[in-house]
Amino acid sequence: MTTPEAREEAVLEAVRKRREQVNEAIPEELPIQRPERLYEASRYLLDAGGKRLRPTVLLTTAEALADVDPLSEDYREFPTLNAETAGSRSAADTSGQSEAPDLIDVMNAAVSVEVIQSFTLIHDDIMDDDDLRRGVPAVHKEYDLETAILAGDTLYSKAFEIMLETGAAPDRMVEALEVLATTCTKICEGQSLDVTFENRGDVSPEEYLEMVEQKTAVLYAASACLPAILLGADDETVDALYGYGLDIGRAFQIQDDVLDLTVPSEKLGKQRGSDLVEHKQTLITVHARDQGVDIEGLVDTNDVDAVTEAEIDDAVSELEEAGSISYANETAQDLVAQGKGRLEVLPDNDARELLCDLADYLIERGY
Amino acid sequence: MTTPEAREEAVLEAVRKRREQVNEAIPEELPIQRPERLYEASRYLLDAGGKRLRPTVLLTTAEALADVDPLSEDYREFPTLNAETAGSRSAADTSGQSEAPDLIDVMNAAVSVEVIQSFTLIHDDIMDDDDLRRGVPAVHKEYDLETAILAGDTLYSKAFEIMLETGAAPDRMVEALEVLATTCTKICEGQSLDVTFENRGDVSPEEYLEMVEQKTAVLYAASACLPAILLGADDETVDALYGYGLDIGRAFQIQDDVLDLTVPSEKLGKQRGSDLVEHKQTLITVHARDQGVDIEGLVDTNDVDAVTEAEIDDAVSELEEAGSISYANETAQDLVAQGKGRLEVLPDNDARELLCDLADYLIERGY
């Protein structure tokens, strides 16, 4: 288990086992009911697949906090933390609060986060008028615009309803719902910034990272801190886990931008360098522009089908010479190292180890 | 104050005074912040006007429950109910719960409900591709499709964030958020049913009323019961107020359908009978079809600009002969009478009187 390949294999196996559990829970928490067409459209993208990385982060964090052997729980309910482990929060709770329940249905929180992710993808695909997602037609293509907007809106409120069924004590539930609501607001703000940036030629790396934090990383941050809130961890633990999620979420997005340039088209499942052709801003291009590279002139065509591998090779060489790809790689690595460091608030156990390996996987994955 | 005109005038004045308070609170709870374009688009429809009927119902219910003189409070904070008034809920709360706060910012709940209403209007206008709303361009026309979807999504989570700031005790807050989430889900389900009904020629009056309940009435129901939940009333009061909202909300929608046929075009601000021309299902048409009237043949044209007043007159006469307009009027009147009856759970005060008058106004209003 010491070679990088063996470690990646172990992470993938851990993700797969948790994904199976999440895939079982989704139809239970979001059954197809009347009006059927609305709920079928709401489930369409969820049923089409997905790695379930955010629910995996959430469930593994719960395992680490509860200090149980990975996958030893039934994956619905986890024990709340005792007064000693829970620290100041629990001490405050004893002053007149009702007794906290013993078991929390953390899987509901995991499904809630995946449902939010699915709602944002459905609405994003409408906004970008993308045809395909997860190898199937986007919801507004498979159904229609009306149904896709409504399906996203339905998932939005269902995520809150599902979170409300974790069985957590009211004060913790309020805190969890606060995280869910502010996370959704930030995702919208990040998406709006992303749209604004498309028409701007002077986005700085710092602005780009802020956008990525809001658009992508906050949902990882929510995933990591929600079990701490629900199980009754102290504020220090909640904050550290939120930071871990922000760090690995930003690293994940930066790595996505790097892979678009470095992974062969066959393996990527789309034209390598399509971000460059489509003039999408990434950490790499905003850095290169700062270094004086003429980003708009890197590739001559706007047409993904017309670009040649040689053109992409030349563009990548120029970005390498400007140090922009190394800059992105190093930024992602620094974020992952920072994120892993924050996990010291957790008990030293196998689940914590897995959260470290998950962080590494997000930037070491080949595609 | 005993003539119908004087009573209507008094209701309109009461609504106007509460609307002013709501209009002041909206920019406080939903300030224009970065990214500005997103928040400007989110506020666009809210700032364009609206009667604020739902917040008025919510605030007046709070006044009635707190048993204060109408408009005597500062319109942000209302006292929670004492143990005697609050009944069983409060008795349960004393067993180990933290002490409830003394003042609840009910205005936040009122703004939250109006924000939800605004989100649904923005997304509905996209779905129907309507050009105008409240006399200004729809958000997706004034801005663009992308911004309108995002503005709606932003209002959605902001409504939860704003509700979370009422200062209610955690157990009541959880109940309020539950009402908000399930209300949003039902609105989506109702909208989906409405779309499905457009392609069906056999919708029954019962099915139509179910659709109206989900699409329109649940937000009135939430408005009426939320102050009871937040101020700590007992379950009987919460349920009765929810029922009052459902009743007057359905009556409101039915009256809208009647007015489309009976109010002159000039006063209506659009072509009288446009629902008939556009083959929109209403309680009137589904009843008439049950009576054997050929609904599709009532008006020859599909073009609102081509229809004549004489054609509409003939269609209305046929619907009157089938008893369909009286049926709609009677159904609305029965619902209002039923809703007013439910208000007996409230203390006998001026605010309760106003809630009765509001119910009457919804079906007696001329347009």
Short mmCIF file of C-alpha atoms in Angstrom, two decimals, chain A:
data_model
loop_
_atom_site.label_atom_id
_atom_site.label_comp_id
_atom_site.label_asym_id
_atom_site.label_seq_id
_atom_site.Cartn_x
_atom_site.Cartn_y
_atom_site.Cartn_z
CA MET A 1 0.00 0.00 0.00
CA THR A 2 2.98 2.37 -0.21
CA THR A 3 3.23 2.88 -3.98
CA PRO A 4 1.26 5.85 -5.36
CA GLU A 5 -0.67 3.45 -7.62
CA ALA A 6 -1.71 1.26 -4.71
CA ARG A 7 -2.77 4.31 -2.70
CA GLU A 8 -4.83 5.69 -5.62
CA GLU A 9 -6.40 2.24 -6.05
CA ALA A 10 -7.33 2.18 -2.36
CA VAL A 11 -8.89 5.67 -2.56
CA LEU A 12 -10.91 4.73 -5.63
CA GLU A 13 -12.16 1.59 -3.86
CA ALA A 14 -13.13 3.65 -0.79
CA VAL A 15 -14.99 6.16 -2.97
CA ARG A 16 -16.73 3.34 -4.86
CA LYS A 17 -17.99 1.67 -1.67
CA ARG A 18 -19.38 4.94 -0.32
CA ARG A 19 -20.88 5.80 -3.72
CA GLU A 20 -22.84 2.55 -3.65
CA GLN A 21 -24.35 3.52 -0.31
CA VAL A 22 -25.21 7.02 -1.56
CA ASN A 23 -26.75 5.59 -4.73
CA GLU A 24 -29.00 3.39 -2.59
CA ALA A 25 -30.08 6.30 -0.40
CA ILE A 26 -30.96 8.76 -3.19
CA PRO A 27 -34.16 6.99 -4.40
CA GLU A 28 -35.20 6.49 -0.76
CA GLU A 29 -34.90 10.20 0.06
CA LEU A 30 -36.14 11.44 -3.31
CA PRO A 31 -38.74 8.95 -4.55
CA ILE A 32 -40.52 9.42 -7.87
CA GLN A 33 -43.94 10.70 -6.81
CA ARG A 34 -46.76 12.76 -8.27
CA PRO A 35 -46.31 14.74 -10.50
CA GLU A 36 -44.17 11.95 -11.93
CA ARG A 37 -42.66 13.87 -14.84
CA LEU A 38 -41.31 16.53 -12.47
CA TYR A 39 -39.70 13.98 -10.16
CA GLU A 40 -38.35 11.90 -13.05
CA ALA A 41 -36.68 15.02 -14.43
CA SER A 42 -35.37 15.87 -10.94
CA ARG A 43 -33.82 12.40 -10.60
CA TYR A 44 -32.57 12.14 -14.22
CA LEU A 45 -29.08 13.58 -13.67
CA LEU A 46 -28.68 12.01 -10.21
CA ASP A 47 -29.43 8.59 -11.71
CA ALA A 48 -27.06 9.15 -14.66
CA GLY A 49 -24.01 8.72 -12.42
CA GLY A 50 -21.37 10.93 -10.87
CA LYS A 51 -18.43 10.17 -8.59
CA ARG A 52 -20.27 11.34 -5.42
CA LEU A 53 -17.04 12.97 -4.20
CA ARG A 54 -18.85 15.49 -1.98
CA PRO A 55 -20.99 12.87 -0.18
CA THR A 56 -17.85 10.74 0.19
CA VAL A 57 -16.03 13.62 1.88
CA LEU A 58 -19.07 14.15 4.14
CA LEU A 59 -19.45 10.49 5.14
CA THR A 60 -15.73 9.95 5.67
CA THR A 61 -15.55 13.05 7.87
CA ALA A 62 -18.42 11.61 9.94
CA GLU A 63 -16.49 8.33 10.29
CA ALA A 64 -13.37 10.20 11.38
CA LEU A 65 -15.28 12.33 13.93
CA ALA A 66 -17.21 9.37 15.36
CA ASP A 67 -13.85 7.54 15.44
CA VAL A 68 -15.27 4.34 13.98
CA ASP A 69 -13.58 1.94 11.56
CA PRO A 70 -14.24 3.03 7.97
CA LEU A 71 -17.45 1.54 6.59
CA SER A 72 -18.17 -0.13 9.94
CA GLU A 73 -21.34 1.87 10.43
CA ASP A 74 -24.57 1.15 8.58
CA TYR A 75 -24.01 4.40 6.71
CA ARG A 76 -27.17 6.01 7.78
CA GLU A 77 -26.70 6.74 11.43
CA PHE A 78 -23.65 7.87 13.33
CA PRO A 79 -23.36 8.37 17.10
CA THR A 80 -23.22 11.95 18.37
CA LEU A 81 -20.00 12.94 20.08
CA ASN A 82 -19.82 12.67 23.85
CA ALA A 83 -19.28 15.67 26.09
CA GLU A 84 -15.53 15.05 26.37
CA THR A 85 -15.00 14.88 22.61
CA ALA A 86 -17.48 17.57 21.75
CA GLY A 87 -15.81 20.19 23.94
CA SER A 88 -17.19 23.66 24.43
CA ARG A 89 -20.25 23.29 22.22
CA SER A 90 -21.57 20.36 24.23
CA ALA A 91 -20.80 22.13 27.49
CA ALA A 92 -22.88 25.09 26.35
CA ASP A 93 -25.67 22.74 25.33
CA THR A 94 -26.09 21.28 28.79
CA SER A 95 -27.20 24.64 30.18
CA GLY A 96 -30.90 24.19 29.68
CA GLN A 97 -30.97 22.58 26.24
CA SER A 98 -32.88 19.37 25.61
CA GLU A 99 -30.72 16.29 25.52
CA ALA A 100 -29.12 15.68 22.13
CA PRO A 101 -30.24 12.56 20.25
CA ASP A 102 -27.83 9.62 20.24
CA LEU A 103 -27.84 8.86 16.53
CA ILE A 104 -27.75 11.22 13.54
CA ASP A 105 -28.73 10.17 10.04
CA VAL A 106 -25.63 11.59 8.39
CA MET A 107 -26.53 9.93 5.08
CA ASN A 108 -29.39 12.43 4.75
CA ALA A 109 -26.87 15.26 4.89
CA ALA A 110 -24.77 13.48 2.25
CA VAL A 111 -27.78 13.11 -0.07
CA SER A 112 -28.78 16.74 0.57
CA VAL A 113 -25.36 17.97 -0.60
CA GLU A 114 -25.48 15.78 -3.73
CA VAL A 115 -29.01 17.06 -4.46
CA ILE A 116 -27.74 20.67 -4.27
CA GLN A 117 -24.87 19.76 -6.63
CA SER A 118 -27.39 18.24 -9.05
CA PHE A 119 -29.66 21.32 -8.96
CA THR A 120 -26.72 23.60 -9.82
CA LEU A 121 -25.67 21.35 -12.73
CA ILE A 122 -29.19 21.34 -14.22
CA HIS A 123 -29.45 25.15 -14.08
CA ASP A 124 -25.80 25.62 -15.23
CA ASP A 125 -26.45 23.46 -18.30
CA ILE A 126 -29.41 25.67 -19.22
CA MET A 127 -27.30 28.81 -18.78
CA ASP A 128 -24.42 27.44 -20.88
CA ASP A 129 -26.84 25.66 -23.24
CA ASP A 130 -24.72 22.51 -22.89
CA ASP A 131 -26.09 19.42 -24.64
CA LEU A 132 -24.48 16.64 -22.66
CA ARG A 133 -23.76 15.90 -19.00
CA ARG A 134 -22.44 12.62 -17.58
CA GLY A 135 -22.76 11.05 -21.03
CA VAL A 136 -26.51 11.70 -21.29
CA PRO A 137 -28.49 14.66 -22.66
CA ALA A 138 -28.74 17.64 -20.29
CA VAL A 139 -32.13 17.80 -18.53
CA HIS A 140 -33.37 20.73 -20.65
CA LYS A 141 -32.53 18.67 -23.76
CA GLU A 142 -34.01 15.36 -22.56
CA TYR A 143 -37.11 17.17 -21.26
CA ASP A 144 -37.56 20.89 -21.96
CA LEU A 145 -36.55 24.28 -20.55
CA GLU A 146 -39.66 24.58 -18.36
CA THR A 147 -39.21 21.16 -16.80
CA ALA A 148 -35.47 21.66 -16.27
CA ILE A 149 -35.96 24.97 -14.42
CA LEU A 150 -38.69 23.37 -12.27
CA ALA A 151 -36.64 20.21 -11.64
CA GLY A 152 -33.76 22.34 -10.35
CA ASP A 153 -36.13 24.38 -8.18
CA THR A 154 -37.65 21.19 -6.77
CA LEU A 155 -34.23 19.72 -5.90
CA TYR A 156 -33.38 23.03 -4.20
CA SER A 157 -36.17 22.78 -1.60
CA LYS A 158 -35.89 18.98 -1.38
CA ALA A 159 -32.26 19.40 -0.26
CA PHE A 160 -33.54 21.41 2.72
CA GLU A 161 -36.31 18.89 3.41
CA ILE A 162 -33.83 15.99 3.32
CA MET A 163 -31.40 17.81 5.63
CA LEU A 164 -34.31 18.40 8.05
CA GLU A 165 -34.60 14.60 8.44
CA THR A 166 -31.16 13.97 9.97
CA GLY A 167 -32.65 13.87 13.46
CA ALA A 168 -30.18 16.40 14.84
CA ALA A 169 -31.07 18.57 17.84
CA PRO A 170 -32.79 21.86 16.82
CA ASP A 171 -29.82 24.13 17.54
CA ARG A 172 -27.50 21.98 15.41
CA MET A 173 -30.13 21.64 12.73
CA VAL A 174 -30.46 25.43 12.51
CA GLU A 175 -26.68 25.72 12.12
CA ALA A 176 -26.66 23.03 9.40
CA LEU A 177 -29.45 24.76 7.48
CA GLU A 178 -27.59 28.06 7.80
CA VAL A 179 -24.55 26.44 6.17
CA LEU A 180 -26.73 24.97 3.42
CA ALA A 181 -28.45 28.31 2.66
CA THR A 182 -25.30 30.45 2.66
CA THR A 183 -23.53 27.81 0.54
CA CYS A 184 -26.26 28.03 -2.11
CA THR A 185 -26.07 31.82 -2.11
CA LYS A 186 -22.29 31.69 -2.58
CA ILE A 187 -22.58 29.19 -5.44
CA CYS A 188 -24.93 31.63 -7.23
CA GLU A 189 -22.54 34.53 -6.55
CA GLY A 190 -19.60 32.48 -7.86
CA GLN A 191 -21.50 31.51 -11.00
CA SER A 192 -22.39 35.17 -11.54
CA LEU A 193 -18.74 36.23 -11.14
CA ASP A 194 -17.72 33.52 -13.63
CA VAL A 195 -20.14 34.97 -16.21
CA THR A 196 -18.83 38.51 -15.56
CA PHE A 197 -15.21 37.35 -15.92
CA GLU A 198 -15.88 36.01 -19.45
CA ASN A 199 -16.16 39.60 -20.67
CA ARG A 200 -13.14 40.90 -18.77
CA GLY A 201 -9.50 40.77 -19.90
CA ASP A 202 -7.98 41.76 -16.59
CA VAL A 203 -9.01 39.10 -14.08
CA SER A 204 -6.22 38.56 -11.53
CA PRO A 205 -5.24 35.13 -10.11
CA GLU A 206 -6.64 36.29 -6.75
CA GLU A 207 -10.01 37.17 -8.31
CA TYR A 208 -10.05 33.86 -10.15
CA LEU A 209 -9.39 31.95 -6.93
CA GLU A 210 -12.16 33.88 -5.16
CA MET A 211 -14.58 32.89 -7.92
CA VAL A 212 -13.54 29.23 -7.71
CA GLU A 213 -13.96 29.32 -3.96
CA GLN A 214 -17.56 30.50 -4.28
CA LYS A 215 -18.58 28.50 -7.33
CA THR A 216 -16.99 25.15 -6.45
CA ALA A 217 -15.17 24.99 -3.13
CA VAL A 218 -17.95 26.08 -0.75
CA LEU A 219 -19.91 22.86 -1.41
CA TYR A 220 -16.82 20.80 -0.46
CA ALA A 221 -16.46 23.02 2.61
CA ALA A 222 -20.11 22.42 3.54
CA SER A 223 -19.66 18.67 2.99
CA ALA A 224 -16.70 18.54 5.36
CA CYS A 225 -18.15 20.68 8.16
CA LEU A 226 -21.79 19.48 8.16
CA PRO A 227 -21.12 16.18 9.99
CA ALA A 228 -19.16 18.11 12.63
CA ILE A 229 -22.14 20.43 13.14
CA LEU A 230 -24.70 17.62 13.17
CA LEU A 231 -22.70 15.33 15.46
CA GLY A 232 -21.99 18.17 17.87
CA ALA A 233 -18.27 18.87 17.44
CA ASP A 234 -16.79 22.10 18.80
CA ASP A 235 -16.46 25.29 16.77
CA GLU A 236 -12.71 24.82 16.23
CA THR A 237 -13.36 21.45 14.58
CA VAL A 238 -16.20 22.83 12.45
CA ASP A 239 -14.02 25.72 11.25
CA ALA A 240 -11.01 23.51 10.51
CA LEU A 241 -13.10 21.08 8.47
CA TYR A 242 -14.73 23.97 6.58
CA GLY A 243 -11.20 25.16 5.73
CA TYR A 244 -10.17 21.66 4.61
CA GLY A 245 -13.14 21.56 2.22
CA LEU A 246 -12.39 25.05 0.82
CA ASP A 247 -8.76 24.06 0.24
CA ILE A 248 -9.40 20.74 -1.51
CA GLY A 249 -12.35 22.19 -3.47
CA ARG A 250 -10.15 24.95 -4.92
CA ALA A 251 -7.37 22.42 -5.64
CA PHE A 252 -9.90 20.17 -7.39
CA GLN A 253 -11.00 22.97 -9.75
CA ILE A 254 -7.42 24.08 -10.50
CA GLN A 255 -6.46 20.47 -11.30
CA ASP A 256 -9.45 20.31 -13.68
CA ASP A 257 -8.00 23.30 -15.53
CA VAL A 258 -4.53 21.66 -15.72
CA LEU A 259 -5.93 18.34 -16.95
CA ASP A 260 -7.74 20.12 -19.80
CA LEU A 261 -4.27 20.96 -21.19
CA THR A 262 -2.23 17.91 -20.27
CA VAL A 263 -4.43 14.83 -20.74
CA PRO A 264 -4.79 13.33 -24.25
CA SER A 265 -8.18 14.03 -25.89
CA GLU A 266 -9.09 10.30 -26.01
CA LYS A 267 -8.66 9.93 -22.26
CA LEU A 268 -10.28 13.32 -21.50
CA GLY A 269 -13.42 12.42 -23.45
CA LYS A 270 -13.33 15.86 -25.16
CA GLN A 271 -10.84 17.96 -27.17
CA ARG A 272 -7.72 18.70 -25.13
CA GLY A 273 -7.29 22.45 -24.70
CA SER A 274 -10.97 23.20 -25.30
CA ASP A 275 -10.84 25.78 -22.48
CA LEU A 276 -8.25 27.72 -24.54
CA VAL A 277 -10.29 27.48 -27.75
CA GLU A 278 -13.42 28.66 -25.93
CA HIS A 279 -11.47 31.48 -24.19
CA LYS A 280 -12.49 30.18 -20.77
CA GLN A 281 -10.53 31.88 -18.00
CA THR A 282 -8.52 29.51 -15.80
CA LEU A 283 -5.84 30.02 -13.17
CA ILE A 284 -3.34 29.13 -15.93
CA THR A 285 -4.53 31.78 -18.40
CA VAL A 286 -4.93 34.58 -15.84
CA HIS A 287 -1.37 33.84 -14.62
CA ALA A 288 0.01 33.73 -18.17
CA ARG A 289 -1.65 37.06 -19.01
CA ASP A 290 0.05 38.56 -15.96
CA GLN A 291 3.34 37.25 -17.47
CA GLY A 292 2.63 39.08 -20.73
CA VAL A 293 1.39 36.12 -22.79
CA ASP A 294 -1.17 37.03 -25.48
CA ILE A 295 -3.86 34.62 -24.33
CA GLU A 296 -6.38 35.44 -27.06
CA GLY A 297 -3.68 34.74 -29.70
CA LEU A 298 -2.64 31.34 -28.31
CA VAL A 299 -5.05 29.45 -30.55
CA ASP A 300 -6.26 30.88 -33.86
CA THR A 301 -9.68 29.28 -34.04
CA ASN A 302 -12.83 29.56 -31.92
CA ASP A 303 -14.00 26.17 -33.17
CA VAL A 304 -13.21 23.13 -31.00
CA ASP A 305 -13.72 20.83 -34.00
CA ALA A 306 -11.21 22.77 -36.16
CA VAL A 307 -8.26 23.03 -33.74
CA THR A 308 -5.26 20.72 -34.33
CA GLU A 309 -3.21 18.85 -31.73
CA ALA A 310 -0.13 20.73 -32.99
CA GLU A 311 -1.75 24.09 -32.23
CA ILE A 312 -2.61 22.92 -28.72
CA ASP A 313 0.96 21.60 -28.26
CA ASP A 314 2.38 25.02 -29.20
CA ALA A 315 -0.02 26.81 -26.85
CA VAL A 316 0.82 24.46 -23.97
CA SER A 317 4.57 25.00 -24.60
CA GLU A 318 4.08 28.75 -24.41
CA LEU A 319 2.12 28.42 -21.16
CA GLU A 320 4.84 26.12 -19.76
CA GLU A 321 7.54 28.65 -20.67
CA ALA A 322 5.59 31.38 -18.88
CA GLY A 323 5.59 29.11 -15.80
CA SER A 324 1.79 29.14 -15.73
CA ILE A 325 1.20 25.39 -15.62
CA SER A 326 3.78 24.95 -12.84
CA TYR A 327 2.14 27.87 -11.01
CA ALA A 328 -1.24 26.13 -11.18
CA ASN A 329 0.24 22.79 -10.11
CA GLU A 330 2.05 24.37 -7.19
CA THR A 331 -1.00 26.34 -6.11
CA ALA A 332 -3.09 23.13 -6.08
CA GLN A 333 -0.36 21.27 -4.17
CA ASP A 334 -0.05 24.05 -1.59
CA LEU A 335 -3.82 24.06 -1.09
CA VAL A 336 -3.92 20.29 -0.60
CA ALA A 337 -1.02 20.42 1.88
CA GLN A 338 -2.78 23.21 3.78
CA GLY A 339 -6.06 21.29 3.76
CA LYS A 340 -4.45 18.10 5.05
CA GLY A 341 -2.80 20.06 7.85
CA ARG A 342 -6.21 21.21 9.07
CA LEU A 343 -7.25 17.59 9.65
CA GLU A 344 -5.18 17.48 12.83
CA VAL A 345 -8.33 18.46 14.74
CA LEU A 346 -9.66 14.97 13.99
CA PRO A 347 -8.85 11.83 15.98
CA ASP A 348 -5.90 9.92 14.45
CA ASN A 349 -7.73 7.09 12.68
CA ASP A 350 -8.14 5.35 9.31
CA ALA A 351 -10.94 7.68 8.19
CA ARG A 352 -8.71 10.72 8.76
CA GLU A 353 -6.02 8.99 6.71
CA LEU A 354 -8.56 8.48 3.95
CA LEU A 355 -9.47 12.21 4.00
CA CYS A 356 -5.76 12.95 3.45
CA ASP A 357 -5.58 10.44 0.60
CA LEU A 358 -8.77 11.90 -0.92
CA ALA A 359 -7.12 15.33 -0.93
CA ASP A 360 -4.05 13.90 -2.69
CA TYR A 361 -6.25 12.03 -5.16
CA LEU A 362 -8.03 15.24 -6.21
CA ILE A 363 -4.76 16.63 -7.64
CA GLU A 364 -3.01 13.38 -8.57
CA ARG A 365 -5.87 11.87 -10.54
CA GLY A 366 -5.11 11.43 -14.23
CA TYR A 367 -8.55 12.64 -15.42
#
